[in-house]
Every structure is written in C-alpha cells, then in structure tokens.
Coordinates of C-alpha atoms in Angstrom, one line a residue:
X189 CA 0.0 0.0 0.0
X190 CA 2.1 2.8 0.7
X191 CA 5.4 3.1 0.0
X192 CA 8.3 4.7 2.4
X193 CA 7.3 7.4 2.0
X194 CA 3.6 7.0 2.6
X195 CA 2.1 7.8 -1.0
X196 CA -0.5 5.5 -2.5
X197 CA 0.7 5.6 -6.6
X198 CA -2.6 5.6 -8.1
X199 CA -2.0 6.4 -11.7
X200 CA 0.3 3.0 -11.5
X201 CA -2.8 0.9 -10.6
X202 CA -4.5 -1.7 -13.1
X203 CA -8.3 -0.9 -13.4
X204 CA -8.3 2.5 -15.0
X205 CA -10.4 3.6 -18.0
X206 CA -9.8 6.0 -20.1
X207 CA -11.9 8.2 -23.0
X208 CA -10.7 10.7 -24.9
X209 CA -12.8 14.2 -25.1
X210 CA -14.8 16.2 -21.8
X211 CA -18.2 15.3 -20.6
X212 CA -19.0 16.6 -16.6
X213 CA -21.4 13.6 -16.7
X214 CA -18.6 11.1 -17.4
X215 CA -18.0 11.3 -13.9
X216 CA -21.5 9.9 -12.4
X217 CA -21.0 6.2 -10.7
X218 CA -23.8 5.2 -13.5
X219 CA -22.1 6.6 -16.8
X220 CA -22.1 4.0 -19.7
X221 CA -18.4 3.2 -20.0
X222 CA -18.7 0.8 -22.8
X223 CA -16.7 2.4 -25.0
X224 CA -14.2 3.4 -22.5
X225 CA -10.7 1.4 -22.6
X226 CA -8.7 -0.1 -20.0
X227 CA -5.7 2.6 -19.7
X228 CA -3.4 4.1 -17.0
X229 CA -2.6 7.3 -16.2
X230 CA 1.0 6.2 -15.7
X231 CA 1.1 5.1 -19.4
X232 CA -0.2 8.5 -21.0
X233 CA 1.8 9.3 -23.8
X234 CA 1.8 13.3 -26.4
X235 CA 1.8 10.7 -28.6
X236 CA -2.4 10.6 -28.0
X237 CA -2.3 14.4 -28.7
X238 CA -3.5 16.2 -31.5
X239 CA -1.4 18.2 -33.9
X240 CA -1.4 21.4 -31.7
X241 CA -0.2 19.6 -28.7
X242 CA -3.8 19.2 -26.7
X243 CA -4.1 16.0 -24.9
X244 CA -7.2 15.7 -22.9
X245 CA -9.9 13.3 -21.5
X246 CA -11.0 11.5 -18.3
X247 CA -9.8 8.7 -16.5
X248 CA -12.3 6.3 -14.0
X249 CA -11.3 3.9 -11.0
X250 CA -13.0 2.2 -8.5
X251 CA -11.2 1.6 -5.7
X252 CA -11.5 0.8 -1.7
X253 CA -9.0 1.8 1.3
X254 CA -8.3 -1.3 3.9
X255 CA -7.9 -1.3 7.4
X256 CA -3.6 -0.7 7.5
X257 CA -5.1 3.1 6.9
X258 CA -7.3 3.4 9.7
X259 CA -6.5 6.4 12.1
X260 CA -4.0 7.9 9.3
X261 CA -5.1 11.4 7.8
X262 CA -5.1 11.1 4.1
X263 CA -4.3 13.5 1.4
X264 CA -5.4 13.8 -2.7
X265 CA -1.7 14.9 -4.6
X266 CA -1.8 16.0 -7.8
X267 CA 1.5 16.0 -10.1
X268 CA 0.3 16.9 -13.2
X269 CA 1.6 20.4 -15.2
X270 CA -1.7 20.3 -17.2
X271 CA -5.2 21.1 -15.1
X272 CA -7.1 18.4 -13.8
X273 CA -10.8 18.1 -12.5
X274 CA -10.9 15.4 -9.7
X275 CA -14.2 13.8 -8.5
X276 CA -15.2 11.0 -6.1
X277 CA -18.3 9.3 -6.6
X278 CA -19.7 11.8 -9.0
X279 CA -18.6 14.9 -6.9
X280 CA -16.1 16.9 -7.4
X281 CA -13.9 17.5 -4.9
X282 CA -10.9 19.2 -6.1
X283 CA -9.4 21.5 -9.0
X284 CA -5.9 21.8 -9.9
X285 CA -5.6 24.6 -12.3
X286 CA -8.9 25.1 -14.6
X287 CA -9.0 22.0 -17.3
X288 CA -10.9 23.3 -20.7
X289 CA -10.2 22.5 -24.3
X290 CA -9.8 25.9 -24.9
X291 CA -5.7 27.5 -24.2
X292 CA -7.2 30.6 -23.7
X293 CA -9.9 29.6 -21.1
X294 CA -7.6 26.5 -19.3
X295 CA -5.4 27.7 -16.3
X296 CA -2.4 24.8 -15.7
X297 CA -1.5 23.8 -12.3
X298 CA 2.3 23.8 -11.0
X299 CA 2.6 20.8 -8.5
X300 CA 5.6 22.4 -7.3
X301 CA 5.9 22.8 -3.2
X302 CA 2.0 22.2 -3.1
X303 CA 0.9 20.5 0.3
X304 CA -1.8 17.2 -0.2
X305 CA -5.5 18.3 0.1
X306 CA -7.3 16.3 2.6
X307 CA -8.9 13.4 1.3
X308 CA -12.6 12.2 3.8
X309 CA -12.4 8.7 2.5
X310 CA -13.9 5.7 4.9
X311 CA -12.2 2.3 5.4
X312 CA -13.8 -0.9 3.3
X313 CA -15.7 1.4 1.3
X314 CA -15.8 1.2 -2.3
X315 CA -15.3 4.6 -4.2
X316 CA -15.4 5.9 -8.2
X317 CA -12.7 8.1 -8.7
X318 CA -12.8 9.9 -11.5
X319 CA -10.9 13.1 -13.1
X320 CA -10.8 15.1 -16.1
X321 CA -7.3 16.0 -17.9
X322 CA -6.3 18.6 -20.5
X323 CA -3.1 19.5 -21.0
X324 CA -2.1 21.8 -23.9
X325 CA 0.7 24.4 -22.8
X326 CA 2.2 24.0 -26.2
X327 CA 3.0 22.0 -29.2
X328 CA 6.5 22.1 -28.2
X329 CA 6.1 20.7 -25.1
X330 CA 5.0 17.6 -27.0
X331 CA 8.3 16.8 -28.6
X332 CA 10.2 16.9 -25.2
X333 CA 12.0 14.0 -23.6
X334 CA 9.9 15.0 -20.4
X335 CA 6.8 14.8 -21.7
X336 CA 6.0 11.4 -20.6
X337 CA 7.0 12.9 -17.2
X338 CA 4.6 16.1 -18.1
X339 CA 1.6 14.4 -18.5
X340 CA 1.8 11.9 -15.7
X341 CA -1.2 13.3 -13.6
X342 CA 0.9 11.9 -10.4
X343 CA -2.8 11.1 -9.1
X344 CA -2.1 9.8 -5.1
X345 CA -3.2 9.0 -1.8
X346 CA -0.6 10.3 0.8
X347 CA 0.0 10.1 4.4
X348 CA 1.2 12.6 6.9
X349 CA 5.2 11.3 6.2
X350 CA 4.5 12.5 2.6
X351 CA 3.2 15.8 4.0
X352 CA 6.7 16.2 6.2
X353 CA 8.8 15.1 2.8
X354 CA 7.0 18.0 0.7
X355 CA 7.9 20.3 3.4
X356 CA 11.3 19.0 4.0
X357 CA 11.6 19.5 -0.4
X358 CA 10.1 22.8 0.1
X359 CA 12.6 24.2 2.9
X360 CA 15.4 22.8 0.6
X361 CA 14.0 24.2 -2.2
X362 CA 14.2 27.4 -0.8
X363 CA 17.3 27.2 1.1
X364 CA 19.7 25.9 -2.0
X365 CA 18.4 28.3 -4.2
X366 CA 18.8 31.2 -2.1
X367 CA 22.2 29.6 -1.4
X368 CA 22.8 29.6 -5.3
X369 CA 21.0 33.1 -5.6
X370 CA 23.4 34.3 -2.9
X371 CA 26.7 33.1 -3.5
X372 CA 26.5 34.3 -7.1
X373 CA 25.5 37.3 -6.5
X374 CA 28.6 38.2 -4.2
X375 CA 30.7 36.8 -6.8
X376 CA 29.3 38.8 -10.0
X377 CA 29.6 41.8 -7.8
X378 CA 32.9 40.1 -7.0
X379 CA 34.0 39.6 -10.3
X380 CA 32.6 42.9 -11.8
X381 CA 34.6 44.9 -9.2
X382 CA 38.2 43.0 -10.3
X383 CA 37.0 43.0 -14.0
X384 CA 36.6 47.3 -13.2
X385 CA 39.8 47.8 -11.6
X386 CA 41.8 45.7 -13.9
X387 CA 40.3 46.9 -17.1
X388 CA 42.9 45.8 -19.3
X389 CA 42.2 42.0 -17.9
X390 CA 39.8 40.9 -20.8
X391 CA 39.6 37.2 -19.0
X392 CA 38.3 38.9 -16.2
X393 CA 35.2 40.4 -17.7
X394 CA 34.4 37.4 -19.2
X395 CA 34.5 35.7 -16.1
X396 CA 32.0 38.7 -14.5
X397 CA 29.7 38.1 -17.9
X398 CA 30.2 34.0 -17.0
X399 CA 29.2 34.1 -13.6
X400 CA 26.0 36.7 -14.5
X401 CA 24.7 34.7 -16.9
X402 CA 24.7 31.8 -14.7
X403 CA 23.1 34.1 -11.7
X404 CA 20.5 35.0 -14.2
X405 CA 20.1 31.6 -15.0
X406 CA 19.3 30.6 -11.8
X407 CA 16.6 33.5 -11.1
X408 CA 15.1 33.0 -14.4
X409 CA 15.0 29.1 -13.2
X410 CA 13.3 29.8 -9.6
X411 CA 11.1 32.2 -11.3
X412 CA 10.2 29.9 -13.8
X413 CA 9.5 27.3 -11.0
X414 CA 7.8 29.7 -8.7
X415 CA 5.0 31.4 -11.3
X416 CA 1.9 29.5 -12.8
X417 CA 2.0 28.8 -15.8
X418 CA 0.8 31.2 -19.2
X419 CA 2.7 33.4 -21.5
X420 CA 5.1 34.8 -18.7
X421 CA 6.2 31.2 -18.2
X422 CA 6.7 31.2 -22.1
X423 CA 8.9 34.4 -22.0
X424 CA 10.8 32.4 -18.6
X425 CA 11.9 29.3 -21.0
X426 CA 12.8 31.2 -23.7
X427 CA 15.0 33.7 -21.6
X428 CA 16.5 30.4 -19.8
X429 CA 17.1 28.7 -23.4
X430 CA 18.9 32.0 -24.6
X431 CA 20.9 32.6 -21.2
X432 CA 22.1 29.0 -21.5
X433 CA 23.3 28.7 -24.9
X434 CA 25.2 32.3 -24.8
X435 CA 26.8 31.3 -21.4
X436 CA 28.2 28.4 -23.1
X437 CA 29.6 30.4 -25.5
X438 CA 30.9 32.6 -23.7
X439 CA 32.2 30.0 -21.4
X440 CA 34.2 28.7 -24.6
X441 CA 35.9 31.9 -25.7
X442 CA 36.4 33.1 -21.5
X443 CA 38.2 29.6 -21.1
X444 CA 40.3 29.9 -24.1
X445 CA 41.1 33.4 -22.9
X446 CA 42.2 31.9 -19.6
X447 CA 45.0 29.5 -21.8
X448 CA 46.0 32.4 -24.0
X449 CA 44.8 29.9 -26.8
X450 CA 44.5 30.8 -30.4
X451 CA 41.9 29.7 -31.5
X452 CA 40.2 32.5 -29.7
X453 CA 38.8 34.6 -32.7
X454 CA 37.3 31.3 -34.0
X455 CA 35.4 31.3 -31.0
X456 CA 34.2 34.4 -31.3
X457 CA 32.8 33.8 -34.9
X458 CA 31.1 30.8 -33.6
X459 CA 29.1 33.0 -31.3
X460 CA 26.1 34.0 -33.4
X461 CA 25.9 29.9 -34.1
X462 CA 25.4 29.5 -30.3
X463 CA 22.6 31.8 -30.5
X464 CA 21.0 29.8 -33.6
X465 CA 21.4 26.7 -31.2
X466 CA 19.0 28.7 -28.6
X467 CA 16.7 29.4 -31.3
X468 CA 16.1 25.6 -32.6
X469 CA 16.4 24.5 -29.1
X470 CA 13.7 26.8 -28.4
X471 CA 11.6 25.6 -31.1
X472 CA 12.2 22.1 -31.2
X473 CA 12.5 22.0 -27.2
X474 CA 13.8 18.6 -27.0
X475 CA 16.1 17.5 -23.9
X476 CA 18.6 15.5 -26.9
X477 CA 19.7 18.7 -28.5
X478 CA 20.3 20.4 -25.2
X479 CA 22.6 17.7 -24.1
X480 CA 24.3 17.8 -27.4
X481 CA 24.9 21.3 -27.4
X482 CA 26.5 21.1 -23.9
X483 CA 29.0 18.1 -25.3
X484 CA 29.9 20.2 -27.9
X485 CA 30.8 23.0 -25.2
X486 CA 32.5 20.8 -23.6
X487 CA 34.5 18.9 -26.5
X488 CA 35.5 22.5 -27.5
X489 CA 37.1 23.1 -23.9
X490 CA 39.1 20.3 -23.5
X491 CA 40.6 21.0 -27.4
X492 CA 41.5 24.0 -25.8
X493 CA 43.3 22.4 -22.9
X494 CA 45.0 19.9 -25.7
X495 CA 45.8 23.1 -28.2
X496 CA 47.1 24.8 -25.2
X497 CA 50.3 23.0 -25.2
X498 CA 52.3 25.6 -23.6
X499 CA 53.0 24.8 -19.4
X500 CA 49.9 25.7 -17.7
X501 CA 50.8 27.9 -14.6
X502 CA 48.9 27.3 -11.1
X503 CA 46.0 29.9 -11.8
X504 CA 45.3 28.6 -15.1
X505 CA 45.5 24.8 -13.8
X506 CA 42.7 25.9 -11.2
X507 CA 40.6 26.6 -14.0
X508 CA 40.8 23.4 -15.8
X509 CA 40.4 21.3 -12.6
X510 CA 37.4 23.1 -11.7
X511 CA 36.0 22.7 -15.6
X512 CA 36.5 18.6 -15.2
X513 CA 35.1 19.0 -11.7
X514 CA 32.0 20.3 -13.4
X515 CA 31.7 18.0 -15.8
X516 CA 32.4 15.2 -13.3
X517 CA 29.5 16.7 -11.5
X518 CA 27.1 16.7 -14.2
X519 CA 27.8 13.4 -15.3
X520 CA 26.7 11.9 -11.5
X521 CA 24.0 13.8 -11.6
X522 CA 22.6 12.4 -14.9
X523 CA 23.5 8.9 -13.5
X524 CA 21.8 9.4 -10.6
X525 CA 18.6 10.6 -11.9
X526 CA 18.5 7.5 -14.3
X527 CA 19.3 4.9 -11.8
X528 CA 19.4 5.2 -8.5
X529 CA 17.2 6.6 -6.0
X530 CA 18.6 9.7 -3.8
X531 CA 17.6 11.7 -1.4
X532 CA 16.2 15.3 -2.5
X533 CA 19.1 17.0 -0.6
X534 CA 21.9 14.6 -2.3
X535 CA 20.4 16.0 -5.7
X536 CA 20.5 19.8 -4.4
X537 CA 24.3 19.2 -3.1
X538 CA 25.2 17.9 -6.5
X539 CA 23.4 20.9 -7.9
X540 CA 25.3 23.3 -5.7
X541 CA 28.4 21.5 -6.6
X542 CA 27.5 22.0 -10.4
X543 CA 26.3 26.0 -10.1
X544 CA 29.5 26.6 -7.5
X545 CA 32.2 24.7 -8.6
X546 CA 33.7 26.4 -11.7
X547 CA 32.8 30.0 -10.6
X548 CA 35.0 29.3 -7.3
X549 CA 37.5 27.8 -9.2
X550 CA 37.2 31.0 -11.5
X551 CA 37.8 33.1 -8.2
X552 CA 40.8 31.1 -7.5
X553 CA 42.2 31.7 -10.6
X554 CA 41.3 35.7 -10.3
X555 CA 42.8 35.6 -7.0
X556 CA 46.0 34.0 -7.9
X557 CA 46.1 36.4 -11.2
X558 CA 45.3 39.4 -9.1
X559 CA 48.5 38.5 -6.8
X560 CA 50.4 37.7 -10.1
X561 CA 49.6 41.0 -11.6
X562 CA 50.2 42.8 -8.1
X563 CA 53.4 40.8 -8.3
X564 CA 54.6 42.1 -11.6
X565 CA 53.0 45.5 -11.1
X566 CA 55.8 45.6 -7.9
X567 CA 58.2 44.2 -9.9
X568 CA 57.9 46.7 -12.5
X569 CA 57.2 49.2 -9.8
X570 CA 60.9 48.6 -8.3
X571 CA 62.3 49.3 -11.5
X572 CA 60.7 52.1 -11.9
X573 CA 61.7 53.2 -8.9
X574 CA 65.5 52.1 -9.2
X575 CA 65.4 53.4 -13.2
X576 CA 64.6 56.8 -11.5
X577 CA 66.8 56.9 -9.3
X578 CA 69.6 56.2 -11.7
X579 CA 67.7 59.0 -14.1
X580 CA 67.7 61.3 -10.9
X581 CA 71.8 60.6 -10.5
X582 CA 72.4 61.1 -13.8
X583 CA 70.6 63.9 -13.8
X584 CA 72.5 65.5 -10.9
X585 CA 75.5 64.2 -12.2
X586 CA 74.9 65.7 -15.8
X587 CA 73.3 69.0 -14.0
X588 CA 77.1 69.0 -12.0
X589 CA 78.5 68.7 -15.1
X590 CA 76.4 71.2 -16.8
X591 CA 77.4 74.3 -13.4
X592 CA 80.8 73.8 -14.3
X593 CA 80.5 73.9 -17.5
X594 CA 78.8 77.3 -17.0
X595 CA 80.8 78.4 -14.4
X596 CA 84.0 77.6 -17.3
X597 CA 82.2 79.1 -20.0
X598 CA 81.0 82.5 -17.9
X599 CA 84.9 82.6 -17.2
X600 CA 85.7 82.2 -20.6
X601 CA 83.1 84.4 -22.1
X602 CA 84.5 87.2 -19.3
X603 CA 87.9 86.5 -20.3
X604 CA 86.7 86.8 -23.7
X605 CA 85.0 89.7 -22.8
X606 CA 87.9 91.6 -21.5
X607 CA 89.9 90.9 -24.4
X608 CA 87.4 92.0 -26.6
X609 CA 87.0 95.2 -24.7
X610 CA 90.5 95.6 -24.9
X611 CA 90.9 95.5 -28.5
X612 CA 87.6 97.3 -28.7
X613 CA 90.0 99.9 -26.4
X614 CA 92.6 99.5 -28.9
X615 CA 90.7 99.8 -32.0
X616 CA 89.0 102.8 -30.8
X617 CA 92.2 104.3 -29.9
X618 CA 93.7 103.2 -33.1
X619 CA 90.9 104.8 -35.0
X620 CA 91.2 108.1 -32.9
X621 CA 94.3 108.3 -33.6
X622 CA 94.2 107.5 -37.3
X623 CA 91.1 110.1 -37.2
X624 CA 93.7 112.8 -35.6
X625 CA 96.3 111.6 -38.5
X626 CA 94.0 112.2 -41.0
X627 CA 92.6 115.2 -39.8
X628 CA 95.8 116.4 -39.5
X629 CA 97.0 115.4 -43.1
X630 CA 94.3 117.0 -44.0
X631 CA 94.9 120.0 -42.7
X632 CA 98.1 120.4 -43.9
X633 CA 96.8 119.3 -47.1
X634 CA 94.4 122.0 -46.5
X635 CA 97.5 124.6 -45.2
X636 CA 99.5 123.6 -48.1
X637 CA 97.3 124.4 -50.5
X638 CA 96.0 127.7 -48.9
X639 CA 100.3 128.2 -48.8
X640 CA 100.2 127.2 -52.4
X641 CA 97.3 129.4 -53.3
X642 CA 99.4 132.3 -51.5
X643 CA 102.5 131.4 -52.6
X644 CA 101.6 131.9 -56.1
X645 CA 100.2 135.0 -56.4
X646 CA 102.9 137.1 -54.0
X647 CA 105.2 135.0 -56.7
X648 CA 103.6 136.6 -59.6
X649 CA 103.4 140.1 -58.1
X650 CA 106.8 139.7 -57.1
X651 CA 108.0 139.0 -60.3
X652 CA 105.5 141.0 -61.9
X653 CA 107.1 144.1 -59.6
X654 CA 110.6 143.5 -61.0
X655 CA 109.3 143.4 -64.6
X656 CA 107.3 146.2 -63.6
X657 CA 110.4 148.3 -62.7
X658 CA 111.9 147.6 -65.3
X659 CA 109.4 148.7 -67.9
X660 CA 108.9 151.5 -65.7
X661 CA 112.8 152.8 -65.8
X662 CA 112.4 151.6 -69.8
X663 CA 109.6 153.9 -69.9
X664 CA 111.0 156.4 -68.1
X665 CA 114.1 155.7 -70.3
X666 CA 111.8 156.6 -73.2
X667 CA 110.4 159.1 -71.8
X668 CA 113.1 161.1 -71.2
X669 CA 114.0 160.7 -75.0
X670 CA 111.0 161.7 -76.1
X671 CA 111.2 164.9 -73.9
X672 CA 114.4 165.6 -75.5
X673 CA 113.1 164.6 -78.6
X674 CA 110.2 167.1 -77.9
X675 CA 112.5 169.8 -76.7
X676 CA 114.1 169.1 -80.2
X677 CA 111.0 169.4 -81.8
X678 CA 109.4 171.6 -79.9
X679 CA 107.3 169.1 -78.0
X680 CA 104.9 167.4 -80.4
X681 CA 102.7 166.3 -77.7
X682 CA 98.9 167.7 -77.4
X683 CA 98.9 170.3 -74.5
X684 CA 97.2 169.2 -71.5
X685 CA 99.9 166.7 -71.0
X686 CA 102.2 167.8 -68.1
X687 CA 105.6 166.9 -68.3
X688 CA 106.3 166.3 -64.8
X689 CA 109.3 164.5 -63.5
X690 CA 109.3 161.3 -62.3
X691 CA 106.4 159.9 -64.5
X692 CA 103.5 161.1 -63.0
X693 CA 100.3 161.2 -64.9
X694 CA 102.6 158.4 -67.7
X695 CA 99.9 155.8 -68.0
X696 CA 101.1 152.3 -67.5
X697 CA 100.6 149.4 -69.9
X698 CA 97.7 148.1 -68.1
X699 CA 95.4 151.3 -67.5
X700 CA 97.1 152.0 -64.0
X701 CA 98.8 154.5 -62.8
X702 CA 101.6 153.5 -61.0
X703 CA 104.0 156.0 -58.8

C-alpha cells in the first residue's frame, strides 16, 4: 500500500479507463463506460495528442481503502503540469488549475511545493474516482523528452510522512536556491569589481559576464518554478534557453582566454551559431539537443586544454580542474537521476556542486592572477623606482656637469670679454688716432694748399714788380727821349699833358697809374 514514504501511486494501478474528449457527466458512478478502454494514467503518452499539442480526457477507478489506513489522515496529490478536475463518486472535490479545451480559457496547475489536500475517504468502502485532464501548454512541449514525465497526472493518496517530505523539499528548495542566488550574486559583484579595476584584464570580464549569466540563470530558473503557468512562463523558458546557450559560449571563448589559446577569434565567430542553437532548441524544445549542445561545449574546452600545449601555470590549472570537476558533477548527476534513487538533498548538493564549482575555481584563478599581476605590477614598480633613481643621478651628475660647465664658460666668455673690450680699447684708440692723422694730413693738405694758393700769387706780383720796374725805368728811359726829342721838336705832344718828372700822370701798360 504505501510506500516509504507513505504515498499511495494511483496512476500506476491496473483498473483505469480511459476516454478521450470532456463530458461533466462522465463522472457519475452510472455513466455507460462501454466504450471506455482499459488505460493508466501512468502510461499517458503526447503521442495521444493532437497536432497542436492538446491532450485531454478522463480517467475512471474504482477503488477501496483497507484497514492498514485506519486512524492515518489522508491526502489527494496532484502531479500533473496540465489542469485536472478530480471527483469521487460523481462529486467533485478538487481542481488543480482550470481543465478546458480551450488554451485561452484553461489555467495549468504547478505541483511544485503544493501540500496534499485532505482526502474524507472511509475504510472498506468502495469509491469511483474519476478526473478530467487537458493539458495543452504547447505543441512544443509535445516533442520533449519529459513529456511522458509532463503528463503523468501523479494522481495519489498520501500520508502525513508525505506531508513532512514535501515540506522538507520545500525548505530545501528554498534554502539551495537562495544559497545559489546568494553566493553568485557576491561573486558577479565580486568579479565585476576585479574585472573594473583591472580593465585591461579581458579574462576577467568574461569571467563577470560567466558568472552573470549563470546568476540570471538561476533567477530565471526559480522564477520559472515559482510562477503559474501562461505566456510569462513562455517568456521564462525562452529567456532560460537563450541565457544557457550564450553562457556556453561565452564560457568557450572566456576559457580559451584563460589558456592564451588561439583559437580565440574562431570562438568568437562561432558566437552567433550559439545563439542559432537557442533558437532551434527553443523551437524544437527537445532534452537531446540540449545535451548535445552542452557536449559540444565541452569537446570545445578540452581542445583548448590539448591546443594549449604551452605549461599551464597554477591559476590557469585551477581553472581546468574546476571545468573537469564540473563535468564530473554533471555526469553523476545524470546517473543518478537515471538509476538510482537519492535523497532530494543529495540532488541539491550535487546541484550546488555544479552552479558553484567552476565560478569558485574562477575566483581562484582571479585571486591567484590578481596576486600575479600585483606581483609584476611591484616588480615593475621597483624598476621604476631604481630606473629613476639612476635617471635622478644622472641627472645631478649631468646637471654637475652642466654648473661647471657654465661656471668655465662665464669665465671664458669674461675673459673673452675683457679681451674683446681691450681690443675694442685698442681699435678705438687706433681709430682716434688714425682720425687725428687724418685730420691732420688734411689740414696740412688744406694749409699747403692755402700756402700754395698764396704762394703763387705774392710769386707773380713779385716777379711781376721787378718786370714792372723795369718797364717803368724803360719807360722812363723813353720818356726822357722823347722829352728831349720834344724839346728838339718843340714838343709834339697835345697840350694838356704835363711833363712832370718822375712819370707822373705816364699811363702804364695796363690802364694804372703806377707811382
């Protein structure tokens, strides 16, 4: 009857019918179920649903609780995402969501952290349960691997240990995923305050755009969880879809960054195809293509790690162990879900183990880079400081050098100066002189010629004088012939002409009188 953890599995019971289609009165004790086949809730399939994805119709079992219940408070659990309509013995005791075969008019119902209705059911007694199913949240939803796992209405009777278990999940729920919420939060602020500081580090802003992708993964994920569904939830999976496939992009090109691996600007190109991935995933919304996206993700970082043949330094060999790590984590997880039964918080520590472990190791490697960089930055600070204080020696050396050469060359240039000024002295003196020489040459040149100019003339009239007294006694010479001549002749001069002595009134030869 029930199982450890006291839950009745009634969708796994033989004795169910099943017809396709809605009909309220399908669910009287009484209704005709002739043409009604013998099927199980635990065998529904999308493969019974039309081409638009709407699978619905009603189920019917009779059934009877025996004494090992008595004195145990039962509950009615519902698992189904669909909406369901459940009744007992024509009556309808329960809705989960609003069932209709109209998507505009249905409302689904999220079994998520949901606490078992009471169920007033009497030992011995024979009962017709009976529910209505529809189930039409989309097409895609059809072509899932989950759907099987969708559609399972998850009909039950529960016990009390059931009701502790959901609140157990419930408290773990919350308490990992604030944990998850939390710690990645503290690391993209983290991250983005390194990645700001350092912002020549491009490895470090692709860690900060790693780690808050996968933060907003994880919101968008408890979100998604959280909300009924409708259009939002819609919106939810798509934003999910497109955060996943661009964080694993980015995750390729951050982790060859990391390895100084070139195959980087491939990476980048490759981008835009990660994107398309998100699209088709998005549209064909099947768990297989998911899965082989994330293989190819990681198939492209270990060719990293084998392109990367160059030694790997500590930081670098944090990364790469906390990548495998990862992957090692993942890889238990999937086993476990497919084959062996775990507790819920076993599943939520390998969760935290696969949200956690490569952004820690990606603070390692920040940490151990940050050190390395403050390192060099000291290193390169020290000879700095030593090539300046060789610049500043030289410096004072050469500035040394450059005083006494002033000090030499103001001695020169006042030695120089002196000299100058003394042949300046000189010349001047020189030229003084020489203007005294020539002033003096010229002024005899000038008194010479004046003497000349003299000279000459008192020449002439001295000369001139001696001729003159010459011609004089020749004229007087004459005249005193001519006055005895005249005497002789009786004077044959005009009258009017005295004949004084000594030549007066004789007229010269040039118009003067001379005497």
């Amino acid at each position: 009857m029930f199982d450890d953890q006291q839950v009745i599995w009634l969708g796994s019971l033989d004795g169910w019918l099943f017809k396709p289609g809605n009909n309220p009165d399908w669910a009287d004790p009484d209704a005709d179920t002739g043409d009604w086949k013998p099927f199980r809730p635990a065998d529904l399939s999308f493969d019974l649903a039309d081409e638009n994805g709407l699978f619905h119709g009603w189920f019917r079992l009779k059934f009877r609780i025996d004494s090992t219940l008595a004195d145990i408070p039962l509950g009615w659990r519902s698992g189904t995402f669909g909406a369901m309509d459940l009744y007992l013995d024509g009556n309808r005791i329960y809705s989960y969501g609003n069932p209709d075969s109209d998507p505009n008019h249905q409302k689904n119902y999220r079994p998520y952290n949901q606490i078992p209705d009471p169920a007033i059911i009497e030992i011995g007694r024979e009962y017709l349960l009976a529910f209505y199913l529809a189930d039409h949240h989309s097409a895609r939803i059809a072509r899932t691997t989950f759907r099987d796992v969708r559609l399972d209405p998850w009909i039950r009777i529960t016990g009390p240990e059931y009701n502790r278990f959901l609140q157990q999940l419930s408290n773990s729920h919350y308490f990992f995923n604030s944990l998850w919420i939390t710690a990645l939060t503290l690391l993209s602020f983290l991250f983005w305050f390194i990645s700001i500081q350092a912002k020549k580090e491009y490895s470090l802003r692709l860690i900060a755009w790693l780690n808050t992708l996968l933060l907003a993964a994880s919101i968008v994920n408890f979100i998604y969880i959280e909300l009924s569904a409708g259009i939002f939830s819609h919106l939810l999976y798509l934003a999910y879809t497109i955060i996943l496939y661009v964080g694993l992009a980015i995750s390729t090109i951050t982790f060859s960054q990391i390895l100084n691996n070139r195959i980087l600007p491939v990476l980048k190109k490759i981008f835009w195809g990660y994107l398309l991935f998100a699209i088709i995933d998005f549209i064909l919304a099947h768990f297989l293509f998911t899965a082989f996206s994330i293989l190819i993700t990681i198939s492209i970082s270990v060719l990293i790690i084998i392109k990367s043949r160059q030694h790997h330094d500590v930081s670098q060999r944090f990364v790469i162990g906390g990548l495998f790590l990862t992957i090692l984590w993942m890889f238990i997880y999937a086993l476990i879900m497919t084959f062996i039964e775990m507790p819920i918080i076993g599943f939520n520590i390998l969760l935290t183990l696969i949200y956690l472990t490569l952004p820690l190791s990606l603070l390692i490697f920040i940490s151990i880079r940050y050190q390395e960089i403050l390192l060099i930055t000291r290193k390169n600070a020290r000879e700095i400081v030593q090539l300046s204080k060789a610049k500043l020696k030289a410096e004072k050396e050469k500035q040394t050098v450059i005083e006494s050469q002033k000090e030499l060359l103001e001695k020169e240039v006042i030695a120089r100066t002196r000299e100058l000024s003394q042949s300046l002295d000189n010349l001047k003196a020189a030229q003084d002189q020489l203007v005294q020489q020539e002033k003096l040459a010229s002024l005899g040149q000038l008194t010479a010629g004046i003497a000349h100019e003299i000279k000459n003339p008192l020449n002439f009239v001295n000369n001139f004088s001696e001729v003159s007294l010459e011609l004089v006694e020749e004229a007087r010479e004459e005249v005193k012939s001519e006055k005895a001549k005249v005497k002789s002749e009786k004077s044959p001069f005009p009258k009017g002409i005295p004949s004084g002595e000594g030549g007066a009134g004789v007229p010269n030869t040039f118009g003067t009188e001379v005497g």
